[in-house]
JSON list of C-alpha atoms in Angstrom, two decimals:
[
{"chain": "G", "resi": 110, "resn": "MET", "atom": "CA", "xyz": [51.47, 64.17, 135.07]},
{"chain": "G", "resi": 111, "resn": "MET", "atom": "CA", "xyz": [51.20, 61.93, 132.07]},
{"chain": "G", "resi": 112, "resn": "LYS", "atom": "CA", "xyz": [50.80, 58.37, 132.55]},
{"chain": "G", "resi": 113, "resn": "LEU", "atom": "CA", "xyz": [53.35, 55.57, 131.24]},
{"chain": "G", "resi": 114, "resn": "LYS", "atom": "CA", "xyz": [52.30, 52.12, 130.65]},
{"chain": "G", "resi": 115, "resn": "ALA", "atom": "CA", "xyz": [53.87, 49.48, 132.91]},
{"chain": "G", "resi": 116, "resn": "LEU", "atom": "CA", "xyz": [53.77, 46.70, 134.96]},
{"chain": "G", "resi": 117, "resn": "PRO", "atom": "CA", "xyz": [52.94, 47.68, 138.44]},
{"chain": "G", "resi": 118, "resn": "ASN", "atom": "CA", "xyz": [55.97, 47.02, 140.44]},
{"chain": "G", "resi": 119, "resn": "VAL", "atom": "CA", "xyz": [58.06, 48.83, 138.45]},
{"chain": "G", "resi": 120, "resn": "PRO", "atom": "CA", "xyz": [60.24, 51.65, 139.77]},
{"chain": "G", "resi": 121, "resn": "ARG", "atom": "CA", "xyz": [58.91, 54.81, 139.07]},
{"chain": "G", "resi": 122, "resn": "TRP", "atom": "CA", "xyz": [62.74, 56.08, 137.76]},
{"chain": "G", "resi": 123, "resn": "ALA", "atom": "CA", "xyz": [63.16, 52.65, 135.68]},
{"chain": "G", "resi": 124, "resn": "VAL", "atom": "CA", "xyz": [59.75, 53.27, 133.94]},
{"chain": "G", "resi": 125, "resn": "LEU", "atom": "CA", "xyz": [61.12, 56.81, 133.44]},
{"chain": "G", "resi": 126, "resn": "ALA", "atom": "CA", "xyz": [64.37, 55.46, 132.13]},
{"chain": "G", "resi": 127, "resn": "ALA", "atom": "CA", "xyz": [62.89, 52.56, 129.78]},
{"chain": "G", "resi": 128, "resn": "HIS", "atom": "CA", "xyz": [60.66, 55.72, 128.39]},
{"chain": "G", "resi": 129, "resn": "ALA", "atom": "CA", "xyz": [63.27, 57.68, 127.59]},
{"chain": "G", "resi": 130, "resn": "VAL", "atom": "CA", "xyz": [65.54, 55.52, 125.58]},
{"chain": "G", "resi": 131, "resn": "PRO", "atom": "CA", "xyz": [63.50, 55.58, 122.04]},
{"chain": "G", "resi": 132, "resn": "LEU", "atom": "CA", "xyz": [63.11, 59.53, 122.49]},
{"chain": "G", "resi": 133, "resn": "ILE", "atom": "CA", "xyz": [67.27, 59.85, 122.90]},
{"chain": "G", "resi": 134, "resn": "VAL", "atom": "CA", "xyz": [67.54, 57.66, 119.96]},
{"chain": "G", "resi": 135, "resn": "LEU", "atom": "CA", "xyz": [65.09, 59.62, 118.00]},
{"chain": "G", "resi": 136, "resn": "PRO", "atom": "CA", "xyz": [67.21, 62.66, 117.05]},
{"chain": "G", "resi": 137, "resn": "SER", "atom": "CA", "xyz": [70.40, 61.00, 115.26]},
{"chain": "G", "resi": 138, "resn": "GLY", "atom": "CA", "xyz": [67.85, 59.00, 113.16]},
{"chain": "G", "resi": 139, "resn": "ILE", "atom": "CA", "xyz": [66.16, 61.82, 112.35]},
{"chain": "G", "resi": 140, "resn": "TRP", "atom": "CA", "xyz": [69.65, 63.25, 111.17]},
{"chain": "G", "resi": 141, "resn": "ARG", "atom": "CA", "xyz": [70.45, 60.50, 109.40]},
{"chain": "G", "resi": 142, "resn": "VAL", "atom": "CA", "xyz": [66.70, 60.40, 107.69]},
{"chain": "G", "resi": 143, "resn": "ALA", "atom": "CA", "xyz": [67.73, 64.89, 106.98]},
{"chain": "G", "resi": 144, "resn": "LEU", "atom": "CA", "xyz": [70.54, 63.44, 105.52]},
{"chain": "G", "resi": 145, "resn": "THR", "atom": "CA", "xyz": [69.39, 60.90, 103.14]},
{"chain": "G", "resi": 146, "resn": "PHE", "atom": "CA", "xyz": [66.52, 63.24, 101.81]},
{"chain": "G", "resi": 147, "resn": "GLY", "atom": "CA", "xyz": [69.00, 66.11, 101.15]},
{"chain": "G", "resi": 148, "resn": "ALA", "atom": "CA", "xyz": [68.36, 68.46, 104.06]},
{"chain": "G", "resi": 149, "resn": "PRO", "atom": "CA", "xyz": [71.62, 70.37, 104.14]},
{"chain": "G", "resi": 150, "resn": "VAL", "atom": "CA", "xyz": [72.83, 68.89, 107.74]},
{"chain": "G", "resi": 151, "resn": "ALA", "atom": "CA", "xyz": [76.16, 67.45, 106.44]},
{"chain": "G", "resi": 152, "resn": "ARG", "atom": "CA", "xyz": [77.97, 67.55, 102.81]},
{"chain": "G", "resi": 153, "resn": "VAL", "atom": "CA", "xyz": [77.25, 64.19, 100.91]},
{"chain": "G", "resi": 154, "resn": "GLU", "atom": "CA", "xyz": [79.72, 63.80, 97.47]},
{"chain": "G", "resi": 155, "resn": "ASP", "atom": "CA", "xyz": [77.90, 60.58, 95.66]},
{"chain": "G", "resi": 156, "resn": "PRO", "atom": "CA", "xyz": [74.62, 60.30, 97.67]},
{"chain": "G", "resi": 157, "resn": "THR", "atom": "CA", "xyz": [73.83, 56.56, 96.57]},
{"chain": "G", "resi": 158, "resn": "LEU", "atom": "CA", "xyz": [70.50, 54.18, 96.41]},
{"chain": "G", "resi": 159, "resn": "GLY", "atom": "CA", "xyz": [72.48, 51.96, 98.38]},
{"chain": "G", "resi": 160, "resn": "LEU", "atom": "CA", "xyz": [73.85, 54.69, 101.38]},
{"chain": "G", "resi": 161, "resn": "ALA", "atom": "CA", "xyz": [70.40, 55.83, 101.45]},
{"chain": "G", "resi": 162, "resn": "ALA", "atom": "CA", "xyz": [69.34, 52.35, 102.19]},
{"chain": "G", "resi": 163, "resn": "TYR", "atom": "CA", "xyz": [72.12, 51.91, 104.63]},
{"chain": "G", "resi": 164, "resn": "GLN", "atom": "CA", "xyz": [71.10, 54.98, 106.70]},
{"chain": "G", "resi": 165, "resn": "LEU", "atom": "CA", "xyz": [67.13, 54.54, 106.98]},
{"chain": "G", "resi": 166, "resn": "GLY", "atom": "CA", "xyz": [67.89, 50.70, 107.72]},
{"chain": "G", "resi": 167, "resn": "LEU", "atom": "CA", "xyz": [70.44, 52.27, 110.50]},
{"chain": "G", "resi": 168, "resn": "THR", "atom": "CA", "xyz": [67.39, 54.50, 111.59]},
{"chain": "G", "resi": 169, "resn": "VAL", "atom": "CA", "xyz": [65.03, 51.55, 111.80]},
{"chain": "G", "resi": 170, "resn": "LEU", "atom": "CA", "xyz": [67.06, 49.49, 113.54]},
{"chain": "G", "resi": 171, "resn": "ALA", "atom": "CA", "xyz": [68.40, 51.49, 116.24]},
{"chain": "G", "resi": 172, "resn": "GLU", "atom": "CA", "xyz": [64.64, 52.80, 117.17]},
{"chain": "G", "resi": 173, "resn": "LEU", "atom": "CA", "xyz": [63.61, 48.52, 117.38]},
{"chain": "G", "resi": 174, "resn": "LEU", "atom": "CA", "xyz": [66.20, 47.58, 119.39]},
{"chain": "G", "resi": 175, "resn": "ALA", "atom": "CA", "xyz": [65.64, 51.25, 121.54]},
{"chain": "G", "resi": 176, "resn": "PHE", "atom": "CA", "xyz": [61.98, 50.30, 121.81]},
{"chain": "G", "resi": 177, "resn": "LEU", "atom": "CA", "xyz": [62.94, 46.61, 122.99]},
{"chain": "G", "resi": 178, "resn": "THR", "atom": "CA", "xyz": [64.38, 48.44, 126.33]},
{"chain": "G", "resi": 179, "resn": "LEU", "atom": "CA", "xyz": [60.12, 49.15, 127.36]},
{"chain": "G", "resi": 180, "resn": "GLY", "atom": "CA", "xyz": [59.75, 45.60, 127.39]},
{"chain": "G", "resi": 181, "resn": "LEU", "atom": "CA", "xyz": [62.22, 45.27, 130.37]},
{"chain": "G", "resi": 182, "resn": "VAL", "atom": "CA", "xyz": [59.02, 47.45, 132.01]},
{"chain": "G", "resi": 183, "resn": "ARG", "atom": "CA", "xyz": [55.87, 46.06, 130.37]},
{"chain": "G", "resi": 184, "resn": "GLU", "atom": "CA", "xyz": [54.24, 43.21, 130.35]},
{"chain": "G", "resi": 185, "resn": "TRP", "atom": "CA", "xyz": [55.41, 41.76, 126.93]},
{"chain": "G", "resi": 186, "resn": "GLY", "atom": "CA", "xyz": [59.10, 41.32, 128.53]},
{"chain": "G", "resi": 187, "resn": "GLU", "atom": "CA", "xyz": [57.58, 39.01, 131.15]},
{"chain": "G", "resi": 188, "resn": "VAL", "atom": "CA", "xyz": [55.40, 36.80, 128.50]},
{"chain": "G", "resi": 189, "resn": "PHE", "atom": "CA", "xyz": [55.55, 36.92, 124.89]},
{"chain": "G", "resi": 190, "resn": "PRO", "atom": "CA", "xyz": [52.52, 38.17, 123.15]},
{"chain": "G", "resi": 191, "resn": "ARG", "atom": "CA", "xyz": [49.83, 36.29, 121.79]},
{"chain": "G", "resi": 192, "resn": "ARG", "atom": "CA", "xyz": [50.42, 37.07, 118.48]},
{"chain": "G", "resi": 193, "resn": "LEU", "atom": "CA", "xyz": [53.78, 35.56, 118.14]},
{"chain": "G", "resi": 194, "resn": "PRO", "atom": "CA", "xyz": [54.19, 32.24, 116.57]},
{"chain": "G", "resi": 195, "resn": "PHE", "atom": "CA", "xyz": [55.57, 29.78, 118.75]},
{"chain": "G", "resi": 196, "resn": "LEU", "atom": "CA", "xyz": [56.46, 31.81, 121.54]},
{"chain": "G", "resi": 197, "resn": "GLY", "atom": "CA", "xyz": [53.17, 33.78, 121.75]},
{"chain": "G", "resi": 198, "resn": "GLY", "atom": "CA", "xyz": [51.85, 32.83, 125.71]},
{"chain": "G", "resi": 199, "resn": "ARG", "atom": "CA", "xyz": [54.92, 31.40, 126.81]},
{"chain": "G", "resi": 200, "resn": "PRO", "atom": "CA", "xyz": [57.24, 33.02, 129.39]},
{"chain": "G", "resi": 201, "resn": "VAL", "atom": "CA", "xyz": [60.25, 35.53, 128.47]},
{"chain": "G", "resi": 202, "resn": "GLY", "atom": "CA", "xyz": [63.40, 34.00, 130.43]},
{"chain": "G", "resi": 203, "resn": "ALA", "atom": "CA", "xyz": [64.19, 36.20, 132.68]},
{"chain": "G", "resi": 204, "resn": "ARG", "atom": "CA", "xyz": [68.21, 35.17, 132.26]},
{"chain": "G", "resi": 205, "resn": "GLY", "atom": "CA", "xyz": [67.73, 35.57, 128.99]},
{"chain": "G", "resi": 206, "resn": "ALA", "atom": "CA", "xyz": [66.42, 39.25, 128.70]},
{"chain": "G", "resi": 207, "resn": "THR", "atom": "CA", "xyz": [68.41, 40.51, 131.30]},
{"chain": "G", "resi": 208, "resn": "SER", "atom": "CA", "xyz": [71.96, 38.90, 129.60]},
{"chain": "G", "resi": 209, "resn": "ALA", "atom": "CA", "xyz": [70.73, 40.89, 126.00]},
{"chain": "G", "resi": 210, "resn": "ALA", "atom": "CA", "xyz": [70.04, 43.55, 127.47]},
{"chain": "G", "resi": 211, "resn": "LEU", "atom": "CA", "xyz": [73.48, 43.79, 129.35]},
{"chain": "G", "resi": 212, "resn": "ALA", "atom": "CA", "xyz": [75.09, 42.26, 126.07]},
{"chain": "G", "resi": 213, "resn": "GLY", "atom": "CA", "xyz": [73.36, 45.19, 124.20]},
{"chain": "G", "resi": 214, "resn": "ALA", "atom": "CA", "xyz": [74.51, 47.95, 126.64]},
{"chain": "G", "resi": 215, "resn": "PHE", "atom": "CA", "xyz": [78.21, 46.27, 126.56]},
{"chain": "G", "resi": 216, "resn": "GLY", "atom": "CA", "xyz": [78.02, 46.51, 123.11]},
{"chain": "G", "resi": 217, "resn": "LEU", "atom": "CA", "xyz": [76.70, 50.15, 122.68]},
{"chain": "G", "resi": 218, "resn": "VAL", "atom": "CA", "xyz": [79.72, 51.39, 125.12]},
{"chain": "G", "resi": 219, "resn": "ALA", "atom": "CA", "xyz": [82.30, 49.47, 122.80]},
{"chain": "G", "resi": 220, "resn": "LEU", "atom": "CA", "xyz": [80.36, 50.88, 119.98]},
{"chain": "G", "resi": 221, "resn": "THR", "atom": "CA", "xyz": [80.50, 54.57, 121.73]},
{"chain": "G", "resi": 222, "resn": "CYS", "atom": "CA", "xyz": [83.98, 54.25, 122.36]},
{"chain": "G", "resi": 223, "resn": "TRP", "atom": "CA", "xyz": [84.93, 53.19, 118.70]},
{"chain": "G", "resi": 224, "resn": "PHE", "atom": "CA", "xyz": [83.09, 56.24, 116.94]},
{"chain": "G", "resi": 225, "resn": "THR", "atom": "CA", "xyz": [84.79, 58.41, 119.20]},
{"chain": "G", "resi": 226, "resn": "TYR", "atom": "CA", "xyz": [87.98, 57.42, 118.32]},
{"chain": "G", "resi": 227, "resn": "VAL", "atom": "CA", "xyz": [87.10, 57.47, 114.94]},
{"chain": "G", "resi": 228, "resn": "VAL", "atom": "CA", "xyz": [85.82, 61.13, 115.03]},
{"chain": "G", "resi": 229, "resn": "TYR", "atom": "CA", "xyz": [88.80, 62.50, 117.03]},
{"chain": "G", "resi": 230, "resn": "ALA", "atom": "CA", "xyz": [91.38, 60.44, 115.51]},
{"chain": "G", "resi": 231, "resn": "GLY", "atom": "CA", "xyz": [90.10, 61.32, 111.95]},
{"chain": "G", "resi": 232, "resn": "ILE", "atom": "CA", "xyz": [90.88, 58.03, 110.36]},
{"chain": "G", "resi": 233, "resn": "SER", "atom": "CA", "xyz": [87.72, 57.63, 108.06]},
{"chain": "G", "resi": 234, "resn": "GLU", "atom": "CA", "xyz": [85.99, 59.21, 105.70]},
{"chain": "G", "resi": 235, "resn": "TYR", "atom": "CA", "xyz": [82.97, 58.02, 106.53]},
{"chain": "G", "resi": 236, "resn": "SER", "atom": "CA", "xyz": [82.89, 59.81, 109.84]},
{"chain": "G", "resi": 237, "resn": "PRO", "atom": "CA", "xyz": [80.09, 62.63, 109.70]},
{"chain": "G", "resi": 238, "resn": "VAL", "atom": "CA", "xyz": [82.69, 64.82, 111.11]},
{"chain": "G", "resi": 239, "resn": "ALA", "atom": "CA", "xyz": [84.70, 65.07, 108.17]},
{"chain": "G", "resi": 240, "resn": "HIS", "atom": "CA", "xyz": [81.52, 66.14, 106.12]},
{"chain": "G", "resi": 241, "resn": "ILE", "atom": "CA", "xyz": [80.58, 68.96, 108.38]},
{"chain": "G", "resi": 242, "resn": "GLU", "atom": "CA", "xyz": [80.80, 72.52, 106.72]},
{"chain": "G", "resi": 243, "resn": "GLY", "atom": "CA", "xyz": [80.63, 75.00, 109.45]},
{"chain": "G", "resi": 244, "resn": "PRO", "atom": "CA", "xyz": [79.73, 75.58, 112.66]},
{"chain": "G", "resi": 245, "resn": "PHE", "atom": "CA", "xyz": [75.64, 75.51, 112.45]},
{"chain": "G", "resi": 246, "resn": "GLN", "atom": "CA", "xyz": [75.98, 71.67, 110.99]},
{"chain": "G", "resi": 247, "resn": "GLU", "atom": "CA", "xyz": [78.48, 70.48, 113.46]},
{"chain": "G", "resi": 248, "resn": "ALA", "atom": "CA", "xyz": [76.11, 71.57, 116.57]},
{"chain": "G", "resi": 249, "resn": "LEU", "atom": "CA", "xyz": [73.25, 70.02, 114.72]},
{"chain": "G", "resi": 250, "resn": "LEU", "atom": "CA", "xyz": [75.29, 66.73, 114.23]},
{"chain": "G", "resi": 251, "resn": "TYR", "atom": "CA", "xyz": [76.56, 67.18, 118.32]},
{"chain": "G", "resi": 252, "resn": "ALA", "atom": "CA", "xyz": [72.80, 67.87, 119.60]},
{"chain": "G", "resi": 253, "resn": "CYS", "atom": "CA", "xyz": [71.81, 64.78, 117.90]},
{"chain": "G", "resi": 254, "resn": "TYR", "atom": "CA", "xyz": [74.24, 62.44, 118.79]},
{"chain": "G", "resi": 255, "resn": "LEU", "atom": "CA", "xyz": [75.09, 63.39, 122.36]},
{"chain": "G", "resi": 256, "resn": "PRO", "atom": "CA", "xyz": [71.70, 61.91, 123.31]},
{"chain": "G", "resi": 257, "resn": "LEU", "atom": "CA", "xyz": [73.14, 58.76, 122.53]},
{"chain": "G", "resi": 258, "resn": "LEU", "atom": "CA", "xyz": [75.78, 58.87, 124.94]},
{"chain": "G", "resi": 259, "resn": "ALA", "atom": "CA", "xyz": [72.70, 58.05, 127.87]},
{"chain": "G", "resi": 260, "resn": "TRP", "atom": "CA", "xyz": [71.55, 54.84, 126.00]},
{"chain": "G", "resi": 261, "resn": "ALA", "atom": "CA", "xyz": [73.90, 52.30, 127.32]},
{"chain": "G", "resi": 262, "resn": "PRO", "atom": "CA", "xyz": [74.13, 53.85, 130.86]},
{"chain": "G", "resi": 263, "resn": "LEU", "atom": "CA", "xyz": [69.88, 53.85, 131.16]},
{"chain": "G", "resi": 264, "resn": "LEU", "atom": "CA", "xyz": [69.80, 50.28, 129.28]},
{"chain": "G", "resi": 265, "resn": "THR", "atom": "CA", "xyz": [72.34, 49.24, 132.03]},
{"chain": "G", "resi": 266, "resn": "ALA", "atom": "CA", "xyz": [69.85, 50.61, 135.12]},
{"chain": "G", "resi": 267, "resn": "VAL", "atom": "CA", "xyz": [66.55, 49.56, 133.49]},
{"chain": "G", "resi": 268, "resn": "ALA", "atom": "CA", "xyz": [67.94, 46.07, 132.91]},
{"chain": "G", "resi": 269, "resn": "VAL", "atom": "CA", "xyz": [69.44, 45.65, 136.51]},
{"chain": "G", "resi": 270, "resn": "ALA", "atom": "CA", "xyz": [66.34, 46.86, 137.88]},
{"chain": "G", "resi": 271, "resn": "TYR", "atom": "CA", "xyz": [64.28, 44.28, 135.98]},
{"chain": "G", "resi": 272, "resn": "HIS", "atom": "CA", "xyz": [66.92, 41.56, 136.86]},
{"chain": "G", "resi": 273, "resn": "ARG", "atom": "CA", "xyz": [66.26, 42.42, 140.63]},
{"chain": "G", "resi": 274, "resn": "ARG", "atom": "CA", "xyz": [62.30, 42.58, 139.93]},
{"chain": "G", "resi": 275, "resn": "ARG", "atom": "CA", "xyz": [62.51, 39.25, 138.66]},
{"chain": "G", "resi": 276, "resn": "GLY", "atom": "CA", "xyz": [63.79, 37.87, 141.37]},
{"chain": "G", "resi": 277, "resn": "LEU", "atom": "CA", "xyz": [67.49, 36.77, 139.92]},
{"chain": "G", "resi": 278, "resn": "THR", "atom": "CA", "xyz": [70.35, 35.97, 142.38]},
{"chain": "G", "resi": 279, "resn": "SER", "atom": "CA", "xyz": [73.48, 37.85, 141.62]},
{"chain": "G", "resi": 280, "resn": "THR", "atom": "CA", "xyz": [75.28, 34.51, 140.11]},
{"chain": "G", "resi": 281, "resn": "SER", "atom": "CA", "xyz": [72.40, 33.74, 138.28]},
{"chain": "G", "resi": 282, "resn": "LEU", "atom": "CA", "xyz": [74.02, 35.43, 135.19]},
{"chain": "G", "resi": 283, "resn": "THR", "atom": "CA", "xyz": [76.95, 33.90, 135.27]},
{"chain": "G", "resi": 284, "resn": "ARG", "atom": "CA", "xyz": [75.56, 30.17, 135.29]}
]
């Protein structure tokens, strides 16, 4: 079995969940990169440099945010790495990290609900489904984007495990 890096007191399920997050975000990023570079994953009427920059930027941002989930199970989620200016070596605020993770999970749920509505209501010309040209492209789109539905629940579960491990009380987030 593969050894995943994590602090010794982190539950195994939380380690697996945290390591799964960047992997479940990856297929949608690959789909966007493929679209940007002209692969036939969807139809793009007017590919512009701005659209390409947006798609690549969104991919990088999503992966970086997904990667932050690992901080909830690794040492750099409890003490900032020394190489960071001003913060290096200082402890990470457990309330702040937990609150940020849960706010991120809430944001992901809100985005998921909004984009699901946009896709099924067909109210946006920018909806990826509006540019699909056949069953293969549709299946590929869903195969790449459906794993994102697990991002918010996994992040929530890992954040709750972090919250419990760091010894925060149940009312500490409301103070």
